[in-house]
mmCIF file of C-alpha atoms in Angstrom:
data_model
loop_
_atom_site.group_PDB
_atom_site.id
_atom_site.type_symbol
_atom_site.label_atom_id
_atom_site.label_comp_id
_atom_site.label_asym_id
_atom_site.label_seq_id
_atom_site.Cartn_x
_atom_site.Cartn_y
_atom_site.Cartn_z
ATOM 1 C CA UNK B 872 -87.974 115.205 -20.861
ATOM 2 C CA UNK B 873 -86.404 111.518 -19.381
ATOM 3 C CA UNK B 874 -89.003 108.899 -18.836
ATOM 4 C CA UNK B 875 -87.270 105.445 -18.188
ATOM 5 C CA UNK B 876 -87.655 103.072 -15.734
ATOM 6 C CA UNK B 877 -88.808 104.572 -12.426
ATOM 7 C CA UNK B 878 -87.432 108.955 -13.186
ATOM 8 C CA UNK B 879 -91.207 111.033 -12.176
ATOM 9 C CA UNK B 880 -92.340 112.455 -14.477
ATOM 10 C CA UNK B 881 -91.333 115.891 -15.851
ATOM 11 C CA UNK B 882 -89.065 115.152 -13.355
ATOM 12 C CA UNK B 883 -85.373 115.457 -14.766
ATOM 13 C CA UNK B 884 -84.956 117.046 -19.049
ATOM 14 C CA UNK B 885 -82.380 116.669 -21.150
ATOM 15 C CA UNK B 886 -81.556 119.303 -24.137
ATOM 16 C CA UNK B 887 -78.766 121.504 -25.593
ATOM 17 C CA UNK B 888 -77.340 124.782 -24.122
ATOM 18 C CA UNK B 889 -80.475 127.440 -23.153
ATOM 19 C CA UNK B 890 -77.855 129.921 -23.659
ATOM 20 C CA UNK B 891 -75.391 128.881 -26.240
ATOM 21 C CA UNK B 892 -76.061 131.722 -29.080
ATOM 22 C CA UNK B 893 -73.791 129.879 -31.508
ATOM 23 C CA UNK B 894 -75.537 126.981 -31.565
ATOM 24 C CA UNK B 895 -78.290 129.317 -33.200
ATOM 25 C CA UNK B 896 -81.226 127.335 -30.775
ATOM 26 C CA UNK B 897 -80.701 128.535 -26.840
ATOM 27 C CA UNK B 898 -83.894 130.646 -26.853
ATOM 28 C CA UNK B 899 -85.981 127.902 -27.582
ATOM 29 C CA UNK B 900 -84.025 125.256 -24.979
ATOM 30 C CA UNK B 901 -84.463 128.969 -22.315
ATOM 31 C CA UNK B 902 -88.335 129.710 -23.424
ATOM 32 C CA UNK B 903 -88.530 125.831 -22.782
ATOM 33 C CA UNK B 904 -87.113 125.390 -19.784
ATOM 34 C CA UNK B 905 -89.310 127.504 -18.574
ATOM 35 C CA UNK B 906 -92.419 126.027 -19.869
ATOM 36 C CA UNK B 907 -91.402 123.411 -18.167
ATOM 37 C CA UNK B 908 -91.400 124.547 -14.488
ATOM 38 C CA UNK B 909 -87.060 123.856 -14.882
ATOM 39 C CA UNK B 910 -86.128 125.176 -11.611
ATOM 40 C CA UNK B 911 -82.002 123.485 -11.581
ATOM 41 C CA UNK B 912 -79.890 123.701 -14.183
ATOM 42 C CA UNK B 913 -76.484 121.968 -14.167
ATOM 43 C CA UNK B 914 -74.331 122.708 -16.734
ATOM 44 C CA UNK B 915 -72.066 120.716 -18.063
ATOM 45 C CA UNK B 916 -69.896 122.811 -20.813
ATOM 46 C CA UNK B 917 -68.909 125.799 -19.031
ATOM 47 C CA UNK B 918 -68.345 128.405 -16.019
ATOM 48 C CA UNK B 919 -70.381 130.702 -14.079
ATOM 49 C CA UNK B 920 -68.108 133.794 -15.049
ATOM 50 C CA UNK B 921 -67.919 132.698 -19.058
ATOM 51 C CA UNK B 922 -71.953 131.797 -19.355
ATOM 52 C CA UNK B 923 -73.268 135.087 -18.098
ATOM 53 C CA UNK B 924 -70.953 136.980 -21.416
ATOM 54 C CA UNK B 925 -74.026 135.498 -23.587
ATOM 55 C CA UNK B 926 -75.819 137.451 -25.614
ATOM 56 C CA UNK B 927 -79.059 137.583 -24.096
ATOM 57 C CA UNK B 928 -77.623 135.540 -21.172
ATOM 58 C CA UNK B 929 -79.247 138.450 -18.062
ATOM 59 C CA UNK B 930 -82.862 138.272 -19.794
ATOM 60 C CA UNK B 931 -82.463 134.888 -19.642
ATOM 61 C CA UNK B 932 -85.074 132.808 -17.823
ATOM 62 C CA UNK B 933 -82.170 130.354 -17.423
ATOM 63 C CA UNK B 934 -80.001 133.139 -15.198
ATOM 64 C CA UNK B 935 -82.821 133.563 -12.395
ATOM 65 C CA UNK B 936 -82.912 129.990 -11.854
ATOM 66 C CA UNK B 937 -80.042 127.533 -9.527
ATOM 67 C CA UNK B 938 -77.280 126.649 -11.842
ATOM 68 C CA UNK B 939 -74.518 124.423 -11.070
ATOM 69 C CA UNK B 940 -71.799 125.396 -13.878
ATOM 70 C CA UNK B 941 -69.304 122.395 -14.145
ATOM 71 C CA UNK B 942 -67.253 123.539 -17.071
ATOM 72 C CA UNK B 943 -65.496 119.583 -18.148
ATOM 73 C CA UNK B 944 -64.099 118.068 -20.574
ATOM 74 C CA UNK B 945 -66.271 114.528 -22.233
ATOM 75 C CA UNK B 946 -63.482 112.737 -20.667
ATOM 76 C CA UNK B 947 -65.626 110.720 -17.829
ATOM 77 C CA UNK B 948 -63.319 107.635 -16.703
ATOM 78 C CA UNK B 949 -60.770 111.298 -16.052
ATOM 79 C CA UNK B 950 -60.952 112.606 -12.471
ATOM 80 C CA UNK B 951 -62.413 115.412 -13.478
ATOM 81 C CA UNK B 952 -65.538 114.849 -15.020
ATOM 82 C CA UNK B 953 -66.258 112.300 -12.441
ATOM 83 C CA UNK B 954 -65.635 114.935 -9.598
ATOM 84 C CA UNK B 955 -67.919 117.221 -11.919
ATOM 85 C CA UNK B 956 -70.358 114.414 -12.221
ATOM 86 C CA UNK B 957 -70.443 114.513 -7.851
ATOM 87 C CA UNK B 958 -70.496 117.822 -7.973
ATOM 88 C CA UNK B 959 -73.393 117.803 -10.121
ATOM 89 C CA UNK B 960 -75.448 115.315 -8.380
ATOM 90 C CA UNK B 961 -75.379 117.317 -5.043
ATOM 91 C CA UNK B 962 -76.255 120.097 -6.212
ATOM 92 C CA UNK B 963 -79.157 118.365 -7.345
ATOM 93 C CA UNK B 964 -79.563 116.355 -4.345
ATOM 94 C CA UNK B 965 -79.994 120.402 -2.530
ATOM 95 C CA UNK B 966 -81.456 121.692 -4.316
ATOM 96 C CA UNK B 967 -85.567 121.355 -6.245
ATOM 97 C CA UNK B 968 -86.605 119.691 -9.336
ATOM 98 C CA UNK B 969 -87.487 119.801 -12.114
ATOM 99 C CA UNK B 970 -83.980 119.303 -13.677
ATOM 100 C CA UNK B 971 -82.130 119.936 -16.510
ATOM 101 C CA UNK B 972 -79.284 119.143 -18.222
ATOM 102 C CA UNK B 973 -77.411 120.015 -20.845
ATOM 103 C CA UNK B 974 -73.567 120.751 -21.842
ATOM 104 C CA UNK B 975 -73.464 122.690 -25.663
ATOM 105 C CA UNK B 976 -75.094 120.328 -27.884
ATOM 106 C CA UNK B 977 -77.196 117.819 -25.566
ATOM 107 C CA UNK B 978 -75.156 115.783 -26.780
ATOM 108 C CA UNK B 979 -71.554 114.027 -25.527
ATOM 109 C CA UNK B 980 -71.913 115.546 -22.130
ATOM 110 C CA UNK B 981 -75.325 115.822 -21.653
ATOM 111 C CA UNK B 982 -75.894 111.962 -22.578
ATOM 112 C CA UNK B 983 -73.718 110.155 -20.479
ATOM 113 C CA UNK B 984 -74.882 112.002 -17.646
ATOM 114 C CA UNK B 985 -78.736 111.360 -18.003
ATOM 115 C CA UNK B 986 -77.866 107.180 -18.839
ATOM 116 C CA UNK B 987 -76.329 106.812 -15.611
ATOM 117 C CA UNK B 988 -78.957 108.882 -13.695
ATOM 118 C CA UNK B 989 -81.109 106.020 -16.012
ATOM 119 C CA UNK B 990 -78.503 103.925 -14.348
ATOM 120 C CA UNK B 991 -78.973 104.633 -10.935
ATOM 121 C CA UNK B 992 -83.116 104.292 -11.395
ATOM 122 C CA UNK B 993 -82.988 101.028 -13.242
ATOM 123 C CA UNK B 994 -83.514 101.318 -16.666
ATOM 124 C CA UNK B 995 -82.333 98.126 -18.089
ATOM 125 C CA UNK B 996 -79.311 98.602 -21.318
ATOM 126 C CA UNK B 997 -82.079 98.673 -23.969
ATOM 127 C CA UNK B 998 -83.980 101.822 -22.581
ATOM 128 C CA UNK B 999 -79.771 102.961 -21.767
ATOM 129 C CA UNK B 1000 -78.957 102.843 -24.777
ATOM 130 C CA UNK B 1001 -82.672 103.864 -27.230
ATOM 131 C CA UNK B 1002 -82.517 107.187 -24.757
ATOM 132 C CA UNK B 1003 -78.551 107.735 -26.283
ATOM 133 C CA UNK B 1004 -79.968 107.615 -29.295
ATOM 134 C CA UNK B 1005 -82.526 109.320 -29.365
ATOM 135 C CA UNK B 1006 -80.268 112.207 -27.901
ATOM 136 C CA UNK B 1007 -77.995 111.952 -31.200
ATOM 137 C CA UNK B 1008 -81.697 111.198 -33.354
ATOM 138 C CA UNK B 1009 -82.981 114.589 -31.892
ATOM 139 C CA UNK B 1010 -79.711 116.651 -32.631
ATOM 140 C CA UNK B 1011 -79.791 115.831 -36.504
ATOM 141 C CA UNK B 1012 -83.538 116.402 -36.525
ATOM 142 C CA UNK B 1013 -82.256 119.477 -36.534
ATOM 143 C CA UNK B 1014 -80.989 119.520 -39.836
ATOM 144 C CA UNK B 1015 -83.884 117.310 -41.154
ATOM 145 C CA UNK B 1016 -80.968 114.215 -41.124
ATOM 146 C CA UNK B 1017 -82.517 110.719 -40.142
ATOM 147 C CA UNK B 1018 -79.939 108.015 -38.556
ATOM 148 C CA UNK B 1019 -79.366 104.811 -40.431
ATOM 149 C CA UNK B 1020 -80.154 101.332 -38.472
ATOM 150 C CA UNK B 1021 -76.237 101.164 -38.682
ATOM 151 C CA UNK B 1022 -75.669 104.568 -37.403
ATOM 152 C CA UNK B 1023 -78.010 103.594 -34.443
ATOM 153 C CA UNK B 1024 -76.070 100.821 -33.582
ATOM 154 C CA UNK B 1025 -72.918 101.923 -34.066
ATOM 155 C CA UNK B 1026 -74.203 105.063 -31.253
ATOM 156 C CA UNK B 1027 -76.094 102.493 -28.649
ATOM 157 C CA UNK B 1028 -72.533 100.582 -28.397
ATOM 158 C CA UNK B 1029 -70.819 104.264 -27.711
ATOM 159 C CA UNK B 1030 -72.381 104.423 -24.400
ATOM 160 C CA UNK B 1031 -72.265 100.936 -23.830
ATOM 161 C CA UNK B 1032 -68.573 101.222 -24.355
ATOM 162 C CA UNK B 1033 -67.977 104.702 -22.661
ATOM 163 C CA UNK B 1034 -70.199 103.699 -19.496
ATOM 164 C CA UNK B 1035 -68.077 100.324 -19.127
ATOM 165 C CA UNK B 1036 -63.985 102.757 -20.034
ATOM 166 C CA UNK B 1037 -65.748 105.125 -16.843
ATOM 167 C CA UNK B 1038 -67.468 102.211 -14.763
ATOM 168 C CA UNK B 1039 -63.342 100.435 -14.454
ATOM 169 C CA UNK B 1040 -63.420 101.236 -10.798
ATOM 170 C CA UNK B 1041 -63.023 99.112 -8.047
ATOM 171 C CA UNK B 1042 -65.211 96.736 -7.441
ATOM 172 C CA UNK B 1043 -67.737 97.640 -10.091
ATOM 173 C CA UNK B 1044 -67.786 95.643 -13.591
ATOM 174 C CA UNK B 1045 -69.682 95.974 -16.138
ATOM 175 C CA UNK B 1046 -68.632 93.977 -18.841
ATOM 176 C CA UNK B 1047 -71.676 92.134 -18.887
ATOM 177 C CA UNK B 1048 -74.299 95.238 -19.798
ATOM 178 C CA UNK B 1049 -76.951 93.879 -21.246
ATOM 179 C CA UNK B 1050 -77.119 91.481 -17.799
ATOM 180 C CA UNK B 1051 -75.153 92.573 -15.014
ATOM 181 C CA UNK B 1052 -77.562 94.781 -12.558
ATOM 182 C CA UNK B 1053 -76.369 98.043 -13.581
ATOM 183 C CA UNK B 1054 -78.380 100.246 -10.899
ATOM 184 C CA UNK B 1055 -76.630 98.762 -8.178
ATOM 185 C CA UNK B 1056 -73.159 98.901 -9.926
ATOM 186 C CA UNK B 1057 -74.017 102.639 -10.751
ATOM 187 C CA UNK B 1058 -74.487 103.062 -6.956
ATOM 188 C CA UNK B 1059 -71.135 101.093 -6.069
ATOM 189 C CA UNK B 1060 -69.839 103.619 -8.863
ATOM 190 C CA UNK B 1061 -71.424 106.597 -7.566
ATOM 191 C CA UNK B 1062 -69.781 105.910 -4.044
ATOM 192 C CA UNK B 1063 -66.348 105.121 -5.378
ATOM 193 C CA UNK B 1064 -66.708 108.238 -7.233
ATOM 194 C CA UNK B 1065 -66.678 109.262 -3.001
ATOM 195 C CA UNK B 1066 -70.804 109.975 -2.884
ATOM 196 C CA UNK B 1067 -72.002 108.831 0.737
ATOM 197 C CA UNK B 1068 -74.717 106.192 0.042
ATOM 198 C CA UNK B 1069 -77.057 108.757 2.381
ATOM 199 C CA UNK B 1070 -76.623 111.839 -1.282
ATOM 200 C CA UNK B 1071 -77.183 108.569 -3.528
ATOM 201 C CA UNK B 1072 -80.238 107.895 -1.944
ATOM 202 C CA UNK B 1073 -81.203 111.545 -1.740
ATOM 203 C CA UNK B 1074 -80.682 112.125 -5.312
ATOM 204 C CA UNK B 1075 -82.908 108.801 -6.480
ATOM 205 C CA UNK B 1076 -85.530 110.521 -4.343
ATOM 206 C CA UNK B 1077 -85.370 113.428 -5.980
ATOM 207 C CA UNK B 1078 -85.837 111.989 -9.153
ATOM 208 C CA UNK B 1079 -88.979 109.514 -8.204
#
């Protein structure tokens, strides 16, 4: 569950893929999505046709819910990802929560997308960095590996760098990441990507 500033409790979730069997935990993610009552899934990793070929897909909880298949690569400053992000956020506006955002491992594409949503809702720089680290801690804890303080610091720097690079659109400057108004910057970022102000406001209401 994502629980940074102004996020509604039990509204947005993130996970590794509930449908990709090769990573060995899809059934857990699928079952926990059912427990959480997730109604809408944002699949960053697959297209529909490919996802439906996974073993067990037809019998999954996931298969009976609303899903948008974005099939984007983790190139956050490139047009395909930006277009996918807008498509995914519009899908959230058009469908009821709770929502679950996932890619394959639930780290890079999911981590960035969740960071954008958190920033939009008013999360601080420290919250964003800590929550992005949690994404990686969850991944490594599956193999009972704990991150060192140095690794935590390096991972925090990754999300700052990714957002600084992707947010380089007209009228947006988050170079002073620790002190900039990330909510205002994120709204400008989404406007530059093609979302309407009314859509952004509706997305925020969906997440509260």
